[in-house]
Amino acid sequence: MDDDSDWYAAANQHVFMDQVSPLRDTPRDGDPETSFDFEQLSLAEIRQNRVLRRTRSLNAPSPIQQFGPCGRIMKNSAMVMTIQDPASQRLTWYKPPLTVLVIKKVRDSSVLPPFVQLVTWLIEEKRMVVFVEASVLEDPALARDHRFQGVRDRLQTFRDGTDDLQDRIDFIVCLGGDGTLLYASLLFQQSVPPVMAFHLGSLGFLTPFEFDNFQEQVTNVLEGHAALTLRSRLRCIIMRKGEEGQPAKPPTNLLVLNEVVVDRGPSPYLSNIDLFIDGKHVTSVQGDGLIVSTPTGSTAYAVAAGASMIHPSVPAIMITPICPHSLSFRPIVVPAGVELKISVSPDSRNTSWVSFDGRNRQELFHGDSLRVTTSIYPVPSICAADQITDWFDSLAECLHWNVRKKQKHLDELSDLTHSSSNDTLDSLDRDS
């Protein structure tokens, strides 16, 4: 494995995250430099210091490294001693952002008025250089908008697949649904600028901002007042075998935010896919296919296939079979640092098909392999509130998580609650 597996160590050129020690407790009225390990304090020491303020952390407590009188963890140069606490990840700019990319949902006329309002405000009020897709200017509905005509010539344009936006964009604003954010991720296959996503689409699980008071919200972000969720991405590489006597084809290399899906395509036969983890064959998948997803993608296709929902700050990869022909094949979660290898089994009756965040669908032949691991380039998604609140709000509003009618209370406790296990129904009836 190379350094690409340690996405927590990524240094995004657009943002810095202030790190707060997640495992220390500081006396409220004491020296701010004095800190305590809460689990190592005795009761007397806690009482002596009276009031302790627990620093918020999304990390689990660090385990001790001494095991009994003789055992301990062997230290080596590859050991990660400090992990960024997700709760401490906040956006700050080392210089004022000047360029902003505005991406809007396509084929949706309801997004046009907010789009015109936003780009006009960014240009006239914030004096920013605004980039949009060239196809946006070709929209006939915008051509009839008189207010848009005043800023049309001041917009910078690009075309996907032709123009390179790397190092040209300081900030991204998405207007639409989750697919709009996935498209923004696709545009930046390395470092991604901070993304602010407004909910103007269908689902909106990844779009926490409402557009009503966009001026105040965008201003807060431009001033550096925002929490960040670093959404990990998967680096996917297809290694082609190549025809006999011909050199191997160059590999396909893509980063995905949600998932990579390997399925049987149009074939009527079961998929027969071999799965390797860090070079070890762990299982063969017989069914409709396999989903490999990020924690962000665990609430997308994977959850529909029976996977658990994982908070995006958890460093993990979710592996979910699609309709497996086995009662015991359940979804599994593996560490973010492993490398997966997926290939068509030699005795498979058919080839497989692979897609990346629902795009770039292509065939996977016998002898080809798909390598998947966690990328060092996450998507820094700006939070409306914070990392925890945003996620649970999305679960409740978009997926209606754990929604049911509440059980009614009883006016009086039943006599059954006071009965013993030896009482019979007949004896209880007689007593009543």
CSV table of C-alpha atoms in Angstrom, one decimal, residues 148-314:
chain,number,residue,atom,x,y,z
A,148,PHE,CA,-29.0,37.5,-16.2
A,149,GLN,CA,-28.0,39.4,-19.3
A,150,GLY,CA,-26.3,42.0,-17.1
A,151,VAL,CA,-23.8,39.5,-15.8
A,152,ARG,CA,-23.7,37.0,-18.6
A,153,ASP,CA,-20.5,38.5,-20.2
A,154,ARG,CA,-18.8,38.5,-16.8
A,155,LEU,CA,-19.0,34.8,-16.3
A,156,GLN,CA,-16.1,32.5,-16.9
A,157,THR,CA,-17.0,29.2,-18.6
A,158,PHE,CA,-15.5,25.7,-18.9
A,159,ARG,CA,-16.4,22.4,-20.6
A,160,ASP,CA,-16.2,19.1,-18.8
A,161,GLY,CA,-13.5,16.8,-20.2
A,162,THR,CA,-11.9,19.7,-22.0
A,163,ASP,CA,-10.9,22.4,-19.5
A,164,ASP,CA,-8.8,21.7,-16.4
A,165,LEU,CA,-10.2,23.4,-13.3
A,166,GLN,CA,-7.4,22.2,-11.0
A,167,ASP,CA,-5.8,25.1,-9.1
A,168,ARG,CA,-8.3,27.6,-10.6
A,169,ILE,CA,-11.2,27.3,-8.2
A,170,ASP,CA,-11.2,28.4,-4.6
A,171,PHE,CA,-14.7,27.6,-3.6
A,172,ILE,CA,-17.7,25.5,-5.0
A,173,VAL,CA,-21.4,26.2,-4.7
A,174,CYS,CA,-23.8,23.5,-5.8
A,175,LEU,CA,-27.5,24.2,-6.5
A,176,GLY,CA,-29.5,21.0,-6.8
A,177,GLY,CA,-29.6,17.5,-5.2
A,178,ASP,CA,-27.0,14.9,-4.3
A,179,GLY,CA,-26.2,14.2,-8.0
A,180,THR,CA,-24.9,17.8,-8.3
A,181,LEU,CA,-22.4,17.2,-5.5
A,182,LEU,CA,-21.4,13.9,-7.1
A,183,TYR,CA,-20.8,15.8,-10.4
A,184,ALA,CA,-18.6,18.3,-8.6
A,185,SER,CA,-16.6,15.5,-7.1
A,186,LEU,CA,-16.1,14.0,-10.6
A,187,LEU,CA,-14.8,17.4,-12.0
A,188,PHE,CA,-11.9,17.4,-9.4
A,189,GLN,CA,-10.0,14.1,-9.6
A,190,GLN,CA,-7.3,15.4,-7.2
A,191,SER,CA,-7.6,18.2,-4.6
A,192,VAL,CA,-11.2,19.5,-4.2
A,193,PRO,CA,-12.1,23.0,-3.1
A,194,PRO,CA,-14.5,23.4,-0.2
A,195,VAL,CA,-18.1,22.6,-1.4
A,196,MET,CA,-21.2,24.3,-0.2
A,197,ALA,CA,-24.4,22.5,-1.3
A,198,PHE,CA,-27.8,24.0,-1.4
A,199,HIS,CA,-30.9,21.7,-1.3
A,200,LEU,CA,-32.8,22.5,-4.6
A,201,GLY,CA,-33.2,18.9,-5.8
A,202,SER,CA,-35.1,15.7,-5.0
A,203,LEU,CA,-33.4,14.0,-2.1
A,204,GLY,CA,-30.8,16.3,-0.6
A,205,PHE,CA,-29.1,14.0,1.8
A,206,LEU,CA,-25.7,15.6,1.0
A,207,THR,CA,-27.1,19.2,0.6
A,208,PRO,CA,-27.7,20.7,4.1
A,209,PHE,CA,-28.2,24.3,3.2
A,210,GLU,CA,-31.5,26.0,2.4
A,211,PHE,CA,-31.5,28.8,-0.2
A,212,ASP,CA,-33.7,31.3,1.6
A,213,ASN,CA,-31.0,33.2,3.4
A,214,PHE,CA,-28.1,32.3,1.1
A,215,GLN,CA,-26.4,35.7,1.4
A,216,GLU,CA,-25.8,35.3,5.1
A,217,GLN,CA,-24.7,31.7,4.8
A,218,VAL,CA,-22.3,32.2,1.9
A,219,THR,CA,-20.8,35.3,3.7
A,220,ASN,CA,-20.2,33.2,6.9
A,221,VAL,CA,-18.3,30.6,4.8
A,222,LEU,CA,-16.3,33.2,2.9
A,223,GLU,CA,-15.3,34.6,6.3
A,224,GLY,CA,-14.1,31.1,7.5
A,225,HIS,CA,-16.9,30.4,9.9
A,226,ALA,CA,-17.9,26.8,9.0
A,227,ALA,CA,-17.4,23.2,10.1
A,228,LEU,CA,-16.2,20.6,7.5
A,229,THR,CA,-17.0,17.0,6.9
A,230,LEU,CA,-14.2,15.4,5.0
A,231,ARG,CA,-16.0,12.9,2.8
A,232,SER,CA,-13.6,10.1,1.8
A,233,ARG,CA,-13.4,9.0,-1.8
A,234,LEU,CA,-12.4,5.7,-3.4
A,235,ARG,CA,-9.5,5.5,-5.9
A,236,CYS,CA,-10.6,3.0,-8.5
A,237,ILE,CA,-8.1,1.6,-11.1
A,238,ILE,CA,-9.1,-0.9,-13.8
A,239,MET,CA,-6.1,-2.9,-15.0
A,240,ARG,CA,-6.7,-4.3,-18.5
A,241,LYS,CA,-5.1,-7.6,-19.5
A,242,GLY,CA,-4.8,-6.7,-23.2
A,243,GLU,CA,-5.0,-9.0,-26.2
A,244,GLU,CA,-2.5,-11.7,-26.8
A,245,GLY,CA,0.6,-10.3,-28.4
A,246,GLN,CA,-0.5,-6.7,-27.8
A,247,PRO,CA,0.7,-4.4,-25.0
A,248,ALA,CA,-1.7,-3.9,-22.0
A,249,LYS,CA,-4.1,-1.0,-22.3
A,250,PRO,CA,-3.5,2.0,-20.0
A,251,PRO,CA,-5.4,1.7,-16.8
A,252,THR,CA,-8.6,3.6,-16.0
A,253,ASN,CA,-8.2,5.7,-12.9
A,254,LEU,CA,-11.2,7.4,-11.3
A,255,LEU,CA,-12.2,8.8,-7.9
A,256,VAL,CA,-15.7,8.2,-6.6
A,257,LEU,CA,-17.6,9.8,-3.8
A,258,ASN,CA,-20.4,7.3,-3.3
A,259,GLU,CA,-19.6,3.8,-4.7
A,260,VAL,CA,-18.2,1.6,-7.4
A,261,VAL,CA,-20.6,-1.1,-8.6
A,262,VAL,CA,-19.7,-4.4,-10.3
A,263,ASP,CA,-22.8,-6.2,-11.7
A,264,ARG,CA,-23.8,-8.8,-14.3
A,265,GLY,CA,-25.0,-6.3,-16.8
A,266,PRO,CA,-27.4,-7.6,-19.5
A,267,SER,CA,-26.3,-11.2,-18.9
A,268,PRO,CA,-29.0,-13.7,-17.6
A,269,TYR,CA,-26.4,-15.6,-15.6
A,270,LEU,CA,-25.2,-15.0,-12.0
A,271,SER,CA,-22.1,-12.8,-11.6
A,272,ASN,CA,-19.1,-14.8,-10.4
A,273,ILE,CA,-16.7,-12.3,-9.0
A,274,ASP,CA,-13.5,-12.9,-7.0
A,275,LEU,CA,-12.8,-10.5,-4.1
A,276,PHE,CA,-9.3,-10.1,-2.7
A,277,ILE,CA,-8.3,-7.9,0.3
A,278,ASP,CA,-4.6,-6.9,0.5
A,279,GLY,CA,-3.8,-9.7,-1.9
A,280,LYS,CA,-5.7,-12.5,0.0
A,281,HIS,CA,-8.7,-14.1,-1.7
A,282,VAL,CA,-11.5,-13.7,0.8
A,283,THR,CA,-14.6,-14.8,-1.1
A,284,SER,CA,-16.3,-15.2,-4.5
A,285,VAL,CA,-19.5,-13.3,-5.1
A,286,GLN,CA,-22.3,-15.2,-6.8
A,287,GLY,CA,-25.4,-13.0,-7.3
A,288,ASP,CA,-26.3,-9.8,-9.2
A,289,GLY,CA,-23.1,-8.1,-8.2
A,290,LEU,CA,-21.1,-6.2,-5.6
A,291,ILE,CA,-21.2,-2.6,-4.2
A,292,VAL,CA,-18.0,-1.1,-2.8
A,293,SER,CA,-18.9,2.2,-1.1
A,294,THR,CA,-17.5,5.0,1.0
A,295,PRO,CA,-19.2,5.9,4.3
A,296,THR,CA,-20.9,8.7,2.4
A,297,GLY,CA,-22.2,6.1,-0.2
A,298,SER,CA,-23.4,3.8,2.6
A,299,THR,CA,-26.7,5.8,2.6
A,300,ALA,CA,-27.1,5.5,-1.2
A,301,TYR,CA,-27.2,2.3,-3.3
A,302,ALA,CA,-25.7,0.3,-0.5
A,303,VAL,CA,-28.4,1.0,2.1
A,304,ALA,CA,-31.0,-0.1,-0.5
A,305,ALA,CA,-29.1,-3.4,-0.8
A,306,GLY,CA,-29.2,-4.0,3.0
A,307,ALA,CA,-26.0,-2.3,4.2
A,308,SER,CA,-25.6,-0.4,7.4
A,309,MET,CA,-25.4,3.4,7.4
A,310,ILE,CA,-22.0,4.7,8.4
A,311,HIS,CA,-21.2,8.3,9.4
A,312,PRO,CA,-18.9,9.9,6.8
A,313,SER,CA,-16.2,10.7,9.5
A,314,VAL,CA,-15.7,6.9,10.1
